PDB file of C-alpha atoms in Angstrom:
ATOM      1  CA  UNK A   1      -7.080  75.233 -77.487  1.00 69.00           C
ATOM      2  CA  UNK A   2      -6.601  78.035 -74.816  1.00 80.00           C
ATOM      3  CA  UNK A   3      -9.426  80.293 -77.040  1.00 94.00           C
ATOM      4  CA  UNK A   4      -8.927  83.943 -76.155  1.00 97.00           C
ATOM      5  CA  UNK A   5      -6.738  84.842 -73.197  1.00 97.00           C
ATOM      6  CA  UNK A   6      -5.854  88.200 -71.607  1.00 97.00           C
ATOM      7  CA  UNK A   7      -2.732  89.526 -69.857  1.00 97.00           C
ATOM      8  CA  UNK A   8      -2.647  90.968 -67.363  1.00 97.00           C
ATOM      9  CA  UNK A   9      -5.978  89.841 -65.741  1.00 96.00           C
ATOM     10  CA  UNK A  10      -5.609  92.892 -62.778  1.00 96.00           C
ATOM     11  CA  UNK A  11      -3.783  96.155 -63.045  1.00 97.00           C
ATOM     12  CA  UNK A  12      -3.645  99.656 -60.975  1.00 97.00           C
ATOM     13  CA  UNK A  13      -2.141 102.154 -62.830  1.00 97.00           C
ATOM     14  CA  UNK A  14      -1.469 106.141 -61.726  1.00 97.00           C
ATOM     15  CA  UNK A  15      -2.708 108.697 -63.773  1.00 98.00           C
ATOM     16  CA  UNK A  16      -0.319 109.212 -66.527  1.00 97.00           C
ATOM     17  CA  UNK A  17       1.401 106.067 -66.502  1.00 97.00           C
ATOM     18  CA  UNK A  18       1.293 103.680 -69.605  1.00 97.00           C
ATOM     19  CA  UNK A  19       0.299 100.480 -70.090  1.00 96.00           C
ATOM     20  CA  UNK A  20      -0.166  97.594 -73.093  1.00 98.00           C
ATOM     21  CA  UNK A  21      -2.578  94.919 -72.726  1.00 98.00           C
ATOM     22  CA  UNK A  22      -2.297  91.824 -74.327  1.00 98.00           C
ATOM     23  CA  UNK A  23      -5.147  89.811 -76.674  1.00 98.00           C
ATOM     24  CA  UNK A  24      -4.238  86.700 -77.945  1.00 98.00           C
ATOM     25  CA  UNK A  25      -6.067  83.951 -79.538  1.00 98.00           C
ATOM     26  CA  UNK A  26      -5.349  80.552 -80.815  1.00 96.00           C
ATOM     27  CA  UNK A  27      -8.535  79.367 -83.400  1.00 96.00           C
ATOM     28  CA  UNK A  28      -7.298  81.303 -86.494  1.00 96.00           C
ATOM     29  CA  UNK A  29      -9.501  84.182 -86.239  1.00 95.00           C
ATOM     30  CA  UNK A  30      -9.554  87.018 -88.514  1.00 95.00           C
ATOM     31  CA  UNK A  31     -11.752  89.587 -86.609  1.00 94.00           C
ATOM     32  CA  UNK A  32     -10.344  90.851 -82.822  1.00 96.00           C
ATOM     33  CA  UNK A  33     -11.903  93.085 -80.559  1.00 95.00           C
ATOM     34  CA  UNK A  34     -11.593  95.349 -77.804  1.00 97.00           C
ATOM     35  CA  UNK A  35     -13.874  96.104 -75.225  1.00 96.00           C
ATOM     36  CA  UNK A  36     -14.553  98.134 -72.267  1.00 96.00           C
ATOM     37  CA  UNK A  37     -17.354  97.405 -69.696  1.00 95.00           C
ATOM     38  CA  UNK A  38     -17.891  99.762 -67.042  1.00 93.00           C
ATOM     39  CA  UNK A  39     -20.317  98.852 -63.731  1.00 86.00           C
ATOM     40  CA  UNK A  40     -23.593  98.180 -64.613  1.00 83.00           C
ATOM     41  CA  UNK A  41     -23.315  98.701 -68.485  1.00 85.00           C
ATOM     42  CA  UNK A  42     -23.084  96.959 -71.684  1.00 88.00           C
ATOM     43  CA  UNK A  43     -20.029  96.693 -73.324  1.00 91.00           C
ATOM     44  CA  UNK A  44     -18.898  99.210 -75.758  1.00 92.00           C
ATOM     45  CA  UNK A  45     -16.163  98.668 -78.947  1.00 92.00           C
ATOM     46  CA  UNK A  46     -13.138 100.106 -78.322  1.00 95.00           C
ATOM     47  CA  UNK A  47     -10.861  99.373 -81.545  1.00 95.00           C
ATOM     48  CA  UNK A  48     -11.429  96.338 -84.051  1.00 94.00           C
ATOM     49  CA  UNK A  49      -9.742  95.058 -86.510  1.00 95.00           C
ATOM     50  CA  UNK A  50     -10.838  93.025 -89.310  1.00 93.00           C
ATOM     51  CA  UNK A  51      -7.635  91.247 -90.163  1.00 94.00           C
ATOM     52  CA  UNK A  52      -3.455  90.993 -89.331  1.00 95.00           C
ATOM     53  CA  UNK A  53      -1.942  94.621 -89.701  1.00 95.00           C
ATOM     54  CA  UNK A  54      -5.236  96.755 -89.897  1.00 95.00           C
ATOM     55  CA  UNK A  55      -7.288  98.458 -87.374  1.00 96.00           C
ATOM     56  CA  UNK A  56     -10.623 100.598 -87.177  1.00 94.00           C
ATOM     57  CA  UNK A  57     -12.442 102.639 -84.495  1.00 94.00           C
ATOM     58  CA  UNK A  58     -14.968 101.828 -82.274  1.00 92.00           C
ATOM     59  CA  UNK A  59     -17.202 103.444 -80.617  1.00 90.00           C
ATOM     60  CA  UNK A  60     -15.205 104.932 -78.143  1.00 94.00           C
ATOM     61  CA  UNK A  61     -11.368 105.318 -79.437  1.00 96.00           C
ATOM     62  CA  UNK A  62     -10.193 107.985 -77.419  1.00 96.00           C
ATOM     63  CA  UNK A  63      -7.199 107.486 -75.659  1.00 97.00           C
ATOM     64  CA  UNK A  64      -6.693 104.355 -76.920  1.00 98.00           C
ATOM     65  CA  UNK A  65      -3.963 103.074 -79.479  1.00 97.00           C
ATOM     66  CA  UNK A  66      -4.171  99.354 -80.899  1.00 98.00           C
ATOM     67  CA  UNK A  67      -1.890  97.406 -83.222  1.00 98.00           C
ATOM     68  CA  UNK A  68      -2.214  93.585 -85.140  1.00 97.00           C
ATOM     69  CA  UNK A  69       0.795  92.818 -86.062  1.00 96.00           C
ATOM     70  CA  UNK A  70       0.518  89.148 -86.218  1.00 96.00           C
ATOM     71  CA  UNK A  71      -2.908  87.898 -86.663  1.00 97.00           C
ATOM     72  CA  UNK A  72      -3.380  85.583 -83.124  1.00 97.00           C
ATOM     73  CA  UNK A  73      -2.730  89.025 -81.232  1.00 98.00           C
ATOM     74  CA  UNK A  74      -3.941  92.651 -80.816  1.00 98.00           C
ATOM     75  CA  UNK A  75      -2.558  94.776 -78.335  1.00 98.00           C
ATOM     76  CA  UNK A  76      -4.157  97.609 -76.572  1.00 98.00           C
ATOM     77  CA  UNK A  77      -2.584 100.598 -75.663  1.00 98.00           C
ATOM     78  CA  UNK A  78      -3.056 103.595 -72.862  1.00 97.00           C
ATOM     79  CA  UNK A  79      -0.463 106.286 -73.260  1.00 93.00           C
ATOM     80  CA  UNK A  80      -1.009 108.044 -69.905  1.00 96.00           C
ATOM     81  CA  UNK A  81      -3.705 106.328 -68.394  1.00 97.00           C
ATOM     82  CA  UNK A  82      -6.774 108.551 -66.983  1.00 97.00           C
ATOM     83  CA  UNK A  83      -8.753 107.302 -64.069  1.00 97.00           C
ATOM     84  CA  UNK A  84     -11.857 107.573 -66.650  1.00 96.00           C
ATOM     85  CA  UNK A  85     -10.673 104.178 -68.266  1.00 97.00           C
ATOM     86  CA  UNK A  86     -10.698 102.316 -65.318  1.00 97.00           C
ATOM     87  CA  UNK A  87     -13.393  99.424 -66.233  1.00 97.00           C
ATOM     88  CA  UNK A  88     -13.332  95.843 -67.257  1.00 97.00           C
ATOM     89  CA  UNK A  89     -11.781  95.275 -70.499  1.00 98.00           C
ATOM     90  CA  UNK A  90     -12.159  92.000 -72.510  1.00 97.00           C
ATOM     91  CA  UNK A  91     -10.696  91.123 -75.451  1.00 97.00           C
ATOM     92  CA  UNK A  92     -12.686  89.339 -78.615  1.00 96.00           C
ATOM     93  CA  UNK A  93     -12.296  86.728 -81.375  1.00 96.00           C
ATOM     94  CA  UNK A  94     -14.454  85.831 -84.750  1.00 92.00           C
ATOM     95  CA  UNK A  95     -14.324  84.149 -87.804  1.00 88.00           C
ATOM     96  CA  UNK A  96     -18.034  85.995 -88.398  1.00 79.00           C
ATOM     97  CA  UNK A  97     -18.607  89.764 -86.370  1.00 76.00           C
ATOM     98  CA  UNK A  98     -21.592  88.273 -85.101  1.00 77.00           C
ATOM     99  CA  UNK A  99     -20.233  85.134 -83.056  1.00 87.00           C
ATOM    100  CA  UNK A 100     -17.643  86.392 -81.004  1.00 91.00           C
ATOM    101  CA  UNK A 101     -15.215  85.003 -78.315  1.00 94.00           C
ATOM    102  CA  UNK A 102     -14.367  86.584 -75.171  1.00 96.00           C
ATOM    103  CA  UNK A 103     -11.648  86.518 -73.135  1.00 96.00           C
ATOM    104  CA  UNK A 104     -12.146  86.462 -69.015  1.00 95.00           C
ATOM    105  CA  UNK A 105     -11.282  90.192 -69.535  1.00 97.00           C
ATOM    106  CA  UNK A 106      -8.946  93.058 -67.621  1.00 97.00           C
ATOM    107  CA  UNK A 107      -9.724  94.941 -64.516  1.00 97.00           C
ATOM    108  CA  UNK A 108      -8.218  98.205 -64.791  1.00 97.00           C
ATOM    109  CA  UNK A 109      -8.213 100.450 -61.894  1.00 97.00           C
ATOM    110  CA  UNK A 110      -6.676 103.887 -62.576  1.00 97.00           C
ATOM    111  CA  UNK A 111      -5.901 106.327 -59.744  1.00 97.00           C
TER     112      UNK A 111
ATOM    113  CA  UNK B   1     -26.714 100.189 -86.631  1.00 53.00           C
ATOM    114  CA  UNK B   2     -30.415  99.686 -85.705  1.00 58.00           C
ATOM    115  CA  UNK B   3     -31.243 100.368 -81.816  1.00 81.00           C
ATOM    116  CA  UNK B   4     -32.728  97.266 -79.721  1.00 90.00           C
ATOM    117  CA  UNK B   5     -35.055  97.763 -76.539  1.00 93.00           C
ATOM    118  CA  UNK B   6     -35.067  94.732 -74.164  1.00 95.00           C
ATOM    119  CA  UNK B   7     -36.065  94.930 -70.395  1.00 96.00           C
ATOM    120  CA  UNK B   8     -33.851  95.543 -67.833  1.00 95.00           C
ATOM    121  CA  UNK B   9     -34.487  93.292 -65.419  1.00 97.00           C
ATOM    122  CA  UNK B  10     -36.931  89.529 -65.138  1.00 98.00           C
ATOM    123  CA  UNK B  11     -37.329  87.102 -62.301  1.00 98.00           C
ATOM    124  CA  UNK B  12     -38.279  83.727 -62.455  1.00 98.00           C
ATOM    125  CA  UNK B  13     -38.053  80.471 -61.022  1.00 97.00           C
ATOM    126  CA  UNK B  14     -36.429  76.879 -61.507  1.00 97.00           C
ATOM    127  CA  UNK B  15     -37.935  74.894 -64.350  1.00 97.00           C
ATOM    128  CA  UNK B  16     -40.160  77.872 -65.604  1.00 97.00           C
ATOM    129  CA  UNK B  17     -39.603  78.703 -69.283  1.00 97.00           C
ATOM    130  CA  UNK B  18     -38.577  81.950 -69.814  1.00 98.00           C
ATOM    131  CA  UNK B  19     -38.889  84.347 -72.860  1.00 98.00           C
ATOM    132  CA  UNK B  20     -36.918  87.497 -73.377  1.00 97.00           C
ATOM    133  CA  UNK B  21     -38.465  89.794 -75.989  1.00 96.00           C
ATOM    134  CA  UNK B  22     -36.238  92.493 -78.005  1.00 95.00           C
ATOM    135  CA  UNK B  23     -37.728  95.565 -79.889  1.00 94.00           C
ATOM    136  CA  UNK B  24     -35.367  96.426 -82.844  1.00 92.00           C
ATOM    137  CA  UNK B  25     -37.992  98.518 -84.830  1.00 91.00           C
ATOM    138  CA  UNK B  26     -35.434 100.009 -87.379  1.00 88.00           C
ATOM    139  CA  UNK B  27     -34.113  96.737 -88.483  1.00 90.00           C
ATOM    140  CA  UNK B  28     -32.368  96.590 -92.039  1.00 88.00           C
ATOM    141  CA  UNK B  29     -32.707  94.000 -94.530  1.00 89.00           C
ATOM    142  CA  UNK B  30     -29.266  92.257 -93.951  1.00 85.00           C
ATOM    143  CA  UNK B  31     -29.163  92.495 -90.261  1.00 88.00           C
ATOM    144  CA  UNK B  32     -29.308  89.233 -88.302  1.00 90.00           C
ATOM    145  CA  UNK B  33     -30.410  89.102 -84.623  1.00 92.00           C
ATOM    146  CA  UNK B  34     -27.961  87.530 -82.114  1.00 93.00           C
ATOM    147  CA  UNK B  35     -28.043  86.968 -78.671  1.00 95.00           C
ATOM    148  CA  UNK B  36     -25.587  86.469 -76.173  1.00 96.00           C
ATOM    149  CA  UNK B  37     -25.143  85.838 -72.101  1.00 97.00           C
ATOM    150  CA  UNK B  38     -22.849  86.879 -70.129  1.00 96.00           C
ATOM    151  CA  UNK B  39     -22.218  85.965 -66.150  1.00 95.00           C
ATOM    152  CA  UNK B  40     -20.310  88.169 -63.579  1.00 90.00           C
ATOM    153  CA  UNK B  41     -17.107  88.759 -63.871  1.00 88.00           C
ATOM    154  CA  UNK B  42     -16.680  86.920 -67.446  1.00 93.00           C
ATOM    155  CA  UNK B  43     -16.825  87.654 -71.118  1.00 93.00           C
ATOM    156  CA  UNK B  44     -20.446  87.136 -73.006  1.00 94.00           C
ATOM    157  CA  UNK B  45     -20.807  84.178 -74.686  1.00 95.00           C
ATOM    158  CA  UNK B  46     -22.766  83.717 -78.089  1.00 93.00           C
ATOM    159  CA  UNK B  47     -25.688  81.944 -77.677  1.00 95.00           C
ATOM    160  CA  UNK B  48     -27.728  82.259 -80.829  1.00 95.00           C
ATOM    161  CA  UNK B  49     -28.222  83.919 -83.750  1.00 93.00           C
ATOM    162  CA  UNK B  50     -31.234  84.080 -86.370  1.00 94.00           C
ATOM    163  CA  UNK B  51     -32.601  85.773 -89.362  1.00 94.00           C
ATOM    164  CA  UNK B  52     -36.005  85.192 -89.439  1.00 92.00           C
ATOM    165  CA  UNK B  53     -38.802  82.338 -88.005  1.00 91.00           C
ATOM    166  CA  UNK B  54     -37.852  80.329 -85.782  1.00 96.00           C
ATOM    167  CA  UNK B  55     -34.039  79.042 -84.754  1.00 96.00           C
ATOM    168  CA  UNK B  56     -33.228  76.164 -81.918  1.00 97.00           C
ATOM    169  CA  UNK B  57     -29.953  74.798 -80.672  1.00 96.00           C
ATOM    170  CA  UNK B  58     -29.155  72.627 -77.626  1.00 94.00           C
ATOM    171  CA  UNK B  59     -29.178  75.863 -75.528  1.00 92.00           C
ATOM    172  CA  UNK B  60     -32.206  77.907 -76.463  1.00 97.00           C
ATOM    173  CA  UNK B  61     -34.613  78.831 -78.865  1.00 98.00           C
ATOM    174  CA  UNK B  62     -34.919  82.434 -81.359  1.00 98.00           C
ATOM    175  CA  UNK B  63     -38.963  83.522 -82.547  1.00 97.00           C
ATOM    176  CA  UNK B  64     -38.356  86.389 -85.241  1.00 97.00           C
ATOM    177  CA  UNK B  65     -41.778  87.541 -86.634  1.00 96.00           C
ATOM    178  CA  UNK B  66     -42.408  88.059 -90.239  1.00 96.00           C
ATOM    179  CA  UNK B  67     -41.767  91.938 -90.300  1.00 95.00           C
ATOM    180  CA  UNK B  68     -38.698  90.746 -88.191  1.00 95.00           C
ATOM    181  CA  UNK B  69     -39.521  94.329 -85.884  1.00 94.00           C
ATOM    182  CA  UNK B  70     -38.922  91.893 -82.662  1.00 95.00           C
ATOM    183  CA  UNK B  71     -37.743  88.893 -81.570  1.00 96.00           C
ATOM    184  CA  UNK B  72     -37.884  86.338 -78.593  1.00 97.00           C
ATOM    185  CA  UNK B  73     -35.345  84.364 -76.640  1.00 98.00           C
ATOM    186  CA  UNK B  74     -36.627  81.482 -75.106  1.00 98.00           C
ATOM    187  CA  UNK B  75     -35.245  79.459 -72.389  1.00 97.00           C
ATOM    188  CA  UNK B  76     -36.845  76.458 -71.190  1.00 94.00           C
ATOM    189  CA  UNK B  77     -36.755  74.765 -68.259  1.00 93.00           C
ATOM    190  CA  UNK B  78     -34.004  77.286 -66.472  1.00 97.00           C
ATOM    191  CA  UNK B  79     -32.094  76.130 -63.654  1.00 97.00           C
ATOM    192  CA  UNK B  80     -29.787  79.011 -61.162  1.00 97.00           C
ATOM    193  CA  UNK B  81     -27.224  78.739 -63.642  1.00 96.00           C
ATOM    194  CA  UNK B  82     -29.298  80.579 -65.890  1.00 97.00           C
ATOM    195  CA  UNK B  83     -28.576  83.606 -64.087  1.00 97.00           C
ATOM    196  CA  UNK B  84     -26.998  86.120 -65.841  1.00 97.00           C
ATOM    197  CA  UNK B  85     -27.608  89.182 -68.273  1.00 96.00           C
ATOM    198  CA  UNK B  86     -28.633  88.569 -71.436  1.00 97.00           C
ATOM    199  CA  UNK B  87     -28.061  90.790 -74.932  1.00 96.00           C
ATOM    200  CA  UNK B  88     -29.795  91.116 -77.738  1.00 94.00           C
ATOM    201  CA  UNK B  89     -28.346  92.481 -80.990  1.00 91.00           C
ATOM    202  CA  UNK B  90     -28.228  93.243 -84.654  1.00 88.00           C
ATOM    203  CA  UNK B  91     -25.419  93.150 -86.742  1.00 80.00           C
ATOM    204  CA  UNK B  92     -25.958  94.108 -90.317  1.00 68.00           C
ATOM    205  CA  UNK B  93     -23.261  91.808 -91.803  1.00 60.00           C
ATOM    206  CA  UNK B  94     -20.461  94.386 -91.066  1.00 65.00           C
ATOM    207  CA  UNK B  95     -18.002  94.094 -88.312  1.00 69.00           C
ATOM    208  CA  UNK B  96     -19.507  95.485 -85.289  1.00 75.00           C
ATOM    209  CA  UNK B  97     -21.631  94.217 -82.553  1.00 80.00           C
ATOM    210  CA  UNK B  98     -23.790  96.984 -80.303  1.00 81.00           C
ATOM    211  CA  UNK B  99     -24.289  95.543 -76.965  1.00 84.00           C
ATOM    212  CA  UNK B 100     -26.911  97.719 -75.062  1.00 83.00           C
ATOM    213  CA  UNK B 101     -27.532  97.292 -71.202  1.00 84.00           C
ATOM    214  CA  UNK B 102     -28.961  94.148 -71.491  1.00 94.00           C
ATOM    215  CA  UNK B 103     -31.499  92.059 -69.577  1.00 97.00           C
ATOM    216  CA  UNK B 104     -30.815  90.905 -66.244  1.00 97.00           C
ATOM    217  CA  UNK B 105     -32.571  87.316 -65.631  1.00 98.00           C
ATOM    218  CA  UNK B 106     -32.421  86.303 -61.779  1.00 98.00           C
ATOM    219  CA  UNK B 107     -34.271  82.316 -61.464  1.00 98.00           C
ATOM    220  CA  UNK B 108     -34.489  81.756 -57.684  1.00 97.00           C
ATOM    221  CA  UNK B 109     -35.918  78.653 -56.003  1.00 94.00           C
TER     222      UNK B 109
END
């Protein structure tokens, strides 16, 4: 089992450009996660979703677009990328919300 | 989603046992306590998770009090590996974890 990987694991984007990063997991999970960690902080919920084709907000949706089309992935989207989301970004996977599996996570640099 | 207070930063050294308390004063009724760890530059990890008493696995042990207001990670024996932040939350059987800051634990010689 490869668990909960991430692509790409490093990315510098300019202002206004797009981008779509990749979750995938392998152990049949129904919950996924996104994340974003910024220096120094805790990590704080992007977008969830609690099974294959739905998706909820986080704490802190703005800017961000997310889709679960098939249930292994969940995509994260920046339509034109601010240099405010640059941070770490990791990805998540759970049969129960409360024991969750990360990926090794994103680093994001916007400029 | 009830608020947790931990401290932001503990020293110790190799083959101490360490405890890591965690204020979560507005706890609900179905809310379990979980904790996880997480090392530079990688994902947290679960560690453990409890509801009330007392929980142990292979990797560390959970004290909840009776009015569950707090609760105690304890790590025994820790070794430089054991450096790393460590969360505590409560998740109230929905679908959301709140990670705060966390504790940073730094063992040393």
């Amino acid at each position: 089992n490869a668990g909960v990987t991430q692509t790409p694991k490093f990315r510098v984007l300019k202002t206004g450009q797009s981008m779509t990063l990749l979750c995938a997991q392998d152990m049949n999970h129904e919950y996924m996660y996104w994340y974003r960690q910024d220096p120094g902080m805790g990590l704080r919920l992007i977008h969830y979703s609690v099974g294959e084709g739905t998706t909820a907000k986080g704490e802190v949706p703005d800017g961000y677009n997310v889709s679960r089309l098939k249930k292994q992935n969940f995509l994260l989207g920046l339509e034109s990328a601010a240099p405010s989301q640059t941070s770490v970004y990791f990805c998540a996977s759970g049969r129960l919300s409360y024991e969750q599996y990360f990926g090794p996570g994103t680093r994001l640099t916007v400029t | 989603l009830a608020k947790t207070t931990q401290p932001i930063s503990m020293d110790s050294y190799e083959g101490q046992e360490v405890n890591i308390t965690c204020s979560h004063n507005n706890i609900a009724t179905n809310d379990y306590i979980t904790w996880y760890q997480q090392f530079p530059s990688q994902g947290p990890r679960f560690i453990i998770q409890g509801y009330k008493t007392k929980v142990t696995n292979e990797v560390a042990s959970l004290f909840i009090p009776a009015d569950r207001k707090s609760s105690t990670l304890s790590l025994p024996r820790v070794s430089l590996s054991d450096t790393a932040v460590y969360y505590c939350l409560v998740e109230g059987g929905g679908n959301k974890l709140t990670f705060g800051t966390g504790t940073q634990l730094k063992v040393e010689l």
